[in-house]
mmCIF file of C-alpha atoms in Angstrom:
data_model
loop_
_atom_site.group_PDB
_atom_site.id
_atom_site.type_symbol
_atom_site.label_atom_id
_atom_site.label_comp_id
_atom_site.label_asym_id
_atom_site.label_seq_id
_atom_site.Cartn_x
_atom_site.Cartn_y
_atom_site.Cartn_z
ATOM 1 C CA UNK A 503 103.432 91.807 112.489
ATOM 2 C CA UNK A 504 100.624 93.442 110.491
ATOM 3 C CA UNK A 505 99.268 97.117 111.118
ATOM 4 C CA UNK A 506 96.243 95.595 112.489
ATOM 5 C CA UNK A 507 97.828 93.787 114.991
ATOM 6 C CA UNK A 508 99.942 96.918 116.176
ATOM 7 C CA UNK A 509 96.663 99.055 116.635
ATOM 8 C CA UNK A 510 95.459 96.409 118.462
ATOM 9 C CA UNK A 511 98.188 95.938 120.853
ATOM 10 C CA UNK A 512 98.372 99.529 121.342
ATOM 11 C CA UNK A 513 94.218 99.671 122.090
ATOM 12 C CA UNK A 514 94.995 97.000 124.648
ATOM 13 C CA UNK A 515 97.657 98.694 126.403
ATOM 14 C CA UNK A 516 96.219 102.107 126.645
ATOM 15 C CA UNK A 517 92.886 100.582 127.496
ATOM 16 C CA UNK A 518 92.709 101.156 130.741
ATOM 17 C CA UNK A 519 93.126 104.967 131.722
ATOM 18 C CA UNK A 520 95.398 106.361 134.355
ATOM 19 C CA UNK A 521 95.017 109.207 136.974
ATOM 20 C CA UNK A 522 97.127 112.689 137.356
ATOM 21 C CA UNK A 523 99.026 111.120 140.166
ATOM 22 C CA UNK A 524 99.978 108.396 137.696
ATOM 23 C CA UNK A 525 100.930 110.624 135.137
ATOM 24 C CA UNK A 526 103.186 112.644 137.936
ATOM 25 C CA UNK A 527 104.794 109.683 139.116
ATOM 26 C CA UNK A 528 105.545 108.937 135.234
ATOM 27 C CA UNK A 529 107.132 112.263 135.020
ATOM 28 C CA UNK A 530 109.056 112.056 137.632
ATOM 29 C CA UNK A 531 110.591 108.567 136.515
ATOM 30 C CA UNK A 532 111.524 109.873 133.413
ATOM 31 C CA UNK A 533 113.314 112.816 135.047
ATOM 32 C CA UNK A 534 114.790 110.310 136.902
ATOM 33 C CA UNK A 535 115.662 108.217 133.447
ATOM 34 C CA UNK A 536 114.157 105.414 134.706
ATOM 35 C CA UNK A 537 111.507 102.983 133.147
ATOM 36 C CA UNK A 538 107.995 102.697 133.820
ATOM 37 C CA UNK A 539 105.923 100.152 133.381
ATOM 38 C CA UNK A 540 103.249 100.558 130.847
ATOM 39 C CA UNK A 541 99.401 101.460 131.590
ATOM 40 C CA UNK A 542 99.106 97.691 130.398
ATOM 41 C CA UNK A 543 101.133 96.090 132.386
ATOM 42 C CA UNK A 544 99.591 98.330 134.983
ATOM 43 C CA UNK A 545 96.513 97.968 134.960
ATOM 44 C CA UNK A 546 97.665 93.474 133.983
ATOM 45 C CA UNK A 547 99.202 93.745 137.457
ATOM 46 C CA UNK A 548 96.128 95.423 139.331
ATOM 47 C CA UNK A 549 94.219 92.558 137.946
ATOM 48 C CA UNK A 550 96.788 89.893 139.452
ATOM 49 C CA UNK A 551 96.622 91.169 142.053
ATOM 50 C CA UNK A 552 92.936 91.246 142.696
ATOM 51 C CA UNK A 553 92.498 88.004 141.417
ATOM 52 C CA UNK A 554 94.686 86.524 143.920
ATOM 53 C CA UNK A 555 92.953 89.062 146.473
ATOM 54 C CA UNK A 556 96.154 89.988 147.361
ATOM 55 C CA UNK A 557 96.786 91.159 151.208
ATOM 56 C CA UNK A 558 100.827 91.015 151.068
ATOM 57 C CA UNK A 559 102.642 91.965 147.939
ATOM 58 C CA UNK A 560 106.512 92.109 147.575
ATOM 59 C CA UNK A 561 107.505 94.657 144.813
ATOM 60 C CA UNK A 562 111.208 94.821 143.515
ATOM 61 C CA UNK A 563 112.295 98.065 142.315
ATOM 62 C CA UNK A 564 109.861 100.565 143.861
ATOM 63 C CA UNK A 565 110.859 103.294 141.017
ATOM 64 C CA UNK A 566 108.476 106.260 141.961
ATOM 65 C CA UNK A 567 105.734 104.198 142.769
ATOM 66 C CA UNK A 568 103.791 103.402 138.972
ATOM 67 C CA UNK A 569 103.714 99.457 139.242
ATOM 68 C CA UNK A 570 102.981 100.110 143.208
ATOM 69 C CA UNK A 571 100.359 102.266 143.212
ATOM 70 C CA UNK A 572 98.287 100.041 140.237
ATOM 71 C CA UNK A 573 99.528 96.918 142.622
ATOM 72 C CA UNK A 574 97.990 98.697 145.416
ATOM 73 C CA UNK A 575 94.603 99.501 143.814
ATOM 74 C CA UNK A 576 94.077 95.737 142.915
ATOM 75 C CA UNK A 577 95.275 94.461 146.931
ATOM 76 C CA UNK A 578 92.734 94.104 149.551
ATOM 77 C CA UNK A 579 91.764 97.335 151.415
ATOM 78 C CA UNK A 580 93.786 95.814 154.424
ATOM 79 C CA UNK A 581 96.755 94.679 151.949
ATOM 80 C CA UNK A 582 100.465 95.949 152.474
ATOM 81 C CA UNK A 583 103.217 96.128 149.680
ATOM 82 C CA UNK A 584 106.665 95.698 150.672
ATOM 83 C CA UNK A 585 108.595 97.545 148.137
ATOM 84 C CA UNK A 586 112.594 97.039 147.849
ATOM 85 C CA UNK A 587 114.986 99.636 146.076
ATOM 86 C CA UNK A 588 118.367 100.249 146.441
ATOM 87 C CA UNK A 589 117.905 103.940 145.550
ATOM 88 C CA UNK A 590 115.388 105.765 148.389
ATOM 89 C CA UNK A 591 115.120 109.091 146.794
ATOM 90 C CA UNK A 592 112.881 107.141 143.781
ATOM 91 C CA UNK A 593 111.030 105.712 147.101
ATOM 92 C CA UNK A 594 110.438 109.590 148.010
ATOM 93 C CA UNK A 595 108.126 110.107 145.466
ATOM 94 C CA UNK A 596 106.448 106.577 145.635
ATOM 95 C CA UNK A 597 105.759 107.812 149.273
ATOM 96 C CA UNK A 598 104.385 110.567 148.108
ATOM 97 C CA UNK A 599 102.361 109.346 144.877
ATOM 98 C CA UNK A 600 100.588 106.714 146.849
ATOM 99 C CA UNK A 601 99.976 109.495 149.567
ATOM 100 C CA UNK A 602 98.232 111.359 146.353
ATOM 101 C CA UNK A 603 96.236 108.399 145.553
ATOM 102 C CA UNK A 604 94.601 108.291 148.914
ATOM 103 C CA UNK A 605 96.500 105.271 150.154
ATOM 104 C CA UNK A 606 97.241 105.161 154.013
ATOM 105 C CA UNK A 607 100.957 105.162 155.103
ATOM 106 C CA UNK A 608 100.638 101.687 156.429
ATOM 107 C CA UNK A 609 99.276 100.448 153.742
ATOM 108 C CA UNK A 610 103.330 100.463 152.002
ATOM 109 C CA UNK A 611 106.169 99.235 153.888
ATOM 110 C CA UNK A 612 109.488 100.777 152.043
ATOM 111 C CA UNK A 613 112.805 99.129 152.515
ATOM 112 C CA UNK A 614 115.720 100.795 151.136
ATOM 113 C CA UNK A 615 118.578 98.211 149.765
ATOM 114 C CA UNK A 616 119.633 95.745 147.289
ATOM 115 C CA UNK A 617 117.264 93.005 146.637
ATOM 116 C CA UNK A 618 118.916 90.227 147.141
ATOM 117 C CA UNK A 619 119.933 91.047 150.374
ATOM 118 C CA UNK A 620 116.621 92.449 151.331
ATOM 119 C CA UNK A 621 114.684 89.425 150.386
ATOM 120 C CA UNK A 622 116.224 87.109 152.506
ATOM 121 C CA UNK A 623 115.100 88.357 155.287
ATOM 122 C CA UNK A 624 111.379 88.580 154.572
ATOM 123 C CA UNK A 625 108.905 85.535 155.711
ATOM 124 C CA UNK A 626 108.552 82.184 153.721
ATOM 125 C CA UNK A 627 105.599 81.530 152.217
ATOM 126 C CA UNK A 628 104.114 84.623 153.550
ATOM 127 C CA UNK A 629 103.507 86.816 150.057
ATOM 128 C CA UNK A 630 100.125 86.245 147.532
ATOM 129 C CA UNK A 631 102.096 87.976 145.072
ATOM 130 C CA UNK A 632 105.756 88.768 144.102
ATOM 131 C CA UNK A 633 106.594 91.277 141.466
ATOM 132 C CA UNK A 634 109.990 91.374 140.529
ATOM 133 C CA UNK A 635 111.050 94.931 138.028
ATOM 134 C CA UNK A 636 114.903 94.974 139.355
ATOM 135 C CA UNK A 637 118.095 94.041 138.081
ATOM 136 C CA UNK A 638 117.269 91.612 134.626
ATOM 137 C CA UNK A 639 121.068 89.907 135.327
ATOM 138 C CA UNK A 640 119.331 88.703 138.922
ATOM 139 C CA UNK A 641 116.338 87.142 137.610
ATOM 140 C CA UNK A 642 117.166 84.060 138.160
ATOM 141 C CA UNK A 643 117.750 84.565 141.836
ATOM 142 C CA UNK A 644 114.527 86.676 142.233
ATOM 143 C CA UNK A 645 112.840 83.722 141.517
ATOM 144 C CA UNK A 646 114.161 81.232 143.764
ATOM 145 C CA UNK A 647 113.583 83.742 146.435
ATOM 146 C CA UNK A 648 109.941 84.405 145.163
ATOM 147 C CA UNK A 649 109.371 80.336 145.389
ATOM 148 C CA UNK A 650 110.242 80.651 148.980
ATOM 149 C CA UNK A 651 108.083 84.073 149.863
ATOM 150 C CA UNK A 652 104.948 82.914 147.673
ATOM 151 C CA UNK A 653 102.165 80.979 149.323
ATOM 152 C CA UNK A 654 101.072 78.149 147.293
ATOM 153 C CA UNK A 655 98.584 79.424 144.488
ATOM 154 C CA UNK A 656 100.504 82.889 144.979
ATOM 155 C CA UNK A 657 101.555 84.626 141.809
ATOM 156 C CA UNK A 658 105.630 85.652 140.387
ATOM 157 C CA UNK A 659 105.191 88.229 137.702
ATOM 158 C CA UNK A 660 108.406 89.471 135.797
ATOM 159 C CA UNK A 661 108.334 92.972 133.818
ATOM 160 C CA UNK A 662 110.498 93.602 130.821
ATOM 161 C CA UNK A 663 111.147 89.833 129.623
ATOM 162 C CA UNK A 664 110.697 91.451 125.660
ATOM 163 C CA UNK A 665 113.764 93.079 126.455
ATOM 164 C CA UNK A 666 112.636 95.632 123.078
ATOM 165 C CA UNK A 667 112.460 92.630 121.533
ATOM 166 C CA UNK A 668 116.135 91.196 121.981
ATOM 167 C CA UNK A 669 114.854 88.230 123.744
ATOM 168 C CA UNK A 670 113.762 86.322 120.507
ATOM 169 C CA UNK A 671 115.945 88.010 118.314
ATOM 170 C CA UNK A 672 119.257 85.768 116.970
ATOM 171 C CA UNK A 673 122.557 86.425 116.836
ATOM 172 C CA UNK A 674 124.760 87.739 119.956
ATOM 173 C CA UNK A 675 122.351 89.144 122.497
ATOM 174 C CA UNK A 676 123.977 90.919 126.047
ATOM 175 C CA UNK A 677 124.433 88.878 128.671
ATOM 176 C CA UNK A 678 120.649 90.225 130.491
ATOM 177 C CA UNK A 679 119.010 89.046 127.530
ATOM 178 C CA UNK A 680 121.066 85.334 127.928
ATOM 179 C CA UNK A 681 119.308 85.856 131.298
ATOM 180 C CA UNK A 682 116.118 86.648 130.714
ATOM 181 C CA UNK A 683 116.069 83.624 128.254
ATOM 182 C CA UNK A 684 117.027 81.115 130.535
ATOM 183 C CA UNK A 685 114.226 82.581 133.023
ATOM 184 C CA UNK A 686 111.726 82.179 130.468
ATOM 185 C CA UNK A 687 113.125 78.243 129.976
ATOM 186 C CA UNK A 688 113.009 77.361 134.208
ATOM 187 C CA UNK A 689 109.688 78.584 134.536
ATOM 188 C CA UNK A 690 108.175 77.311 131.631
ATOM 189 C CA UNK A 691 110.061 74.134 132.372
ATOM 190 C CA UNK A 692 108.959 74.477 136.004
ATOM 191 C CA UNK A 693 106.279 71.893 137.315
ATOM 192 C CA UNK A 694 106.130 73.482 140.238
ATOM 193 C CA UNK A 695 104.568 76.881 138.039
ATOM 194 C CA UNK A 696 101.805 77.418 136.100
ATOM 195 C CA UNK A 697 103.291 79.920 133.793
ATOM 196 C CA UNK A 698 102.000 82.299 130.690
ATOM 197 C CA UNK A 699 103.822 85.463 129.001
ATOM 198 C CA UNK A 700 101.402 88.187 128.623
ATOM 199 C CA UNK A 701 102.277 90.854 125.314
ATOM 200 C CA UNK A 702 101.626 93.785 127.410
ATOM 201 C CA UNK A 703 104.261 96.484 127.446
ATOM 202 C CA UNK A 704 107.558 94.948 127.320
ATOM 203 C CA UNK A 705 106.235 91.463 128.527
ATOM 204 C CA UNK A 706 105.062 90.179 131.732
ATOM 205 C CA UNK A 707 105.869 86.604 132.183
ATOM 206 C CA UNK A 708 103.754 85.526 135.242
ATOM 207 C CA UNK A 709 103.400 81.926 136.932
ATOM 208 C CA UNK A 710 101.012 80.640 139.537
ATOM 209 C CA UNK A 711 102.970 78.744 142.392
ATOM 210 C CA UNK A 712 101.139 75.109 142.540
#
């Protein structure tokens, strides 16, 4: 990839700017050690979810409330996001960065728990948007539960599907990046998705639900 190209991807990811209370909730996930996504695939996802105006969003992996709070700004004023995370100290400070950002309590629902068996237990077809930042070895099952949750022309967006990179790299690759590359095959496979990868932060594979 040429120098150019690197600038430019960089320009595009930093092009939108972010708040204090994004930057705190930033901090705090690194103090935590976990990822964030980036302010592209931030501000990628506030667009999503504006486009489909967006009035019930499932998150997984609530972290400290990044992806949720740009998810939030791009949802209908009357919107909720259901947010799933098996750790509910990181959905402490989500509580209280979207507090920060002037959101209304009702406006998140937070359910503490493993995914999978959270997901379950939530309404078919009853999401405009699914966002799935959890375990990469369950991807495969996040999305046959996000088929079920997702009305039709709702959206499935997946963050970290670059894996650094690993995903089109050859030789032996762990057994999350053998995952991730046989999500990337269903749904681009899928006729019943409309699919694209976006290069923003460490990918973003999306797909509409026909």
């Amino acid at each position: 990839m040429t120098g150019n190209r690197l600038t430019s991807w960089a320009f595009a990811d930093a092009f939108v700017s972010e708040d204090e209370v994004l930057h705190w909730a930033r901090e705090r996930a690194r103090e935590a050690g976990l990822r964030s996504v980036s302010p592209g695939t931030g501000a990628a996802l506030r667009l999503l979810a504006a486009t489909v105006d967006a009035k019930a969003v499932a998150e997984i992996g609530t972290g400290t409330g990044v992806s949720g709070i740009h998810l939030l700004h791009g949802m209908r004023p009357d919107g909720v996001l259901t947010t799933v995370d098996p750790e509910p100290e990181h959905q402490q400070f989500a509580r209280q960065a979207f507090r920060a950002s002037g959101f209304a309590s009702n406006r998140a629902r937070f359910i503490p728990g493993r995914a999978l068996d959270v997901l379950p237990r939530l309404a078919d077809a009853g999401y405009d948007l699914v966002f799935c930042d959890g375990d990469r070895l369950e991807s495969l099952d996040y999305l046959a539960e996000s088929l079920r949750l997702l009305r039709s022309g709702g959206l499935v967006a997946f963050e970290g599907v670059f894996a650094n990179g690993r995903t089109v790299e050859s030789g032996p690759q762990p057994t999350e990046v053998l995952r991730l590359r046989e999500l990337l095959r269903t749904i681009r496979e899928s006729e019943e998705l409309i699919p694209s990868l976006l290069p923003v932060g460490d990918g973003l594979l999306c797909a509409v639900k026909r």
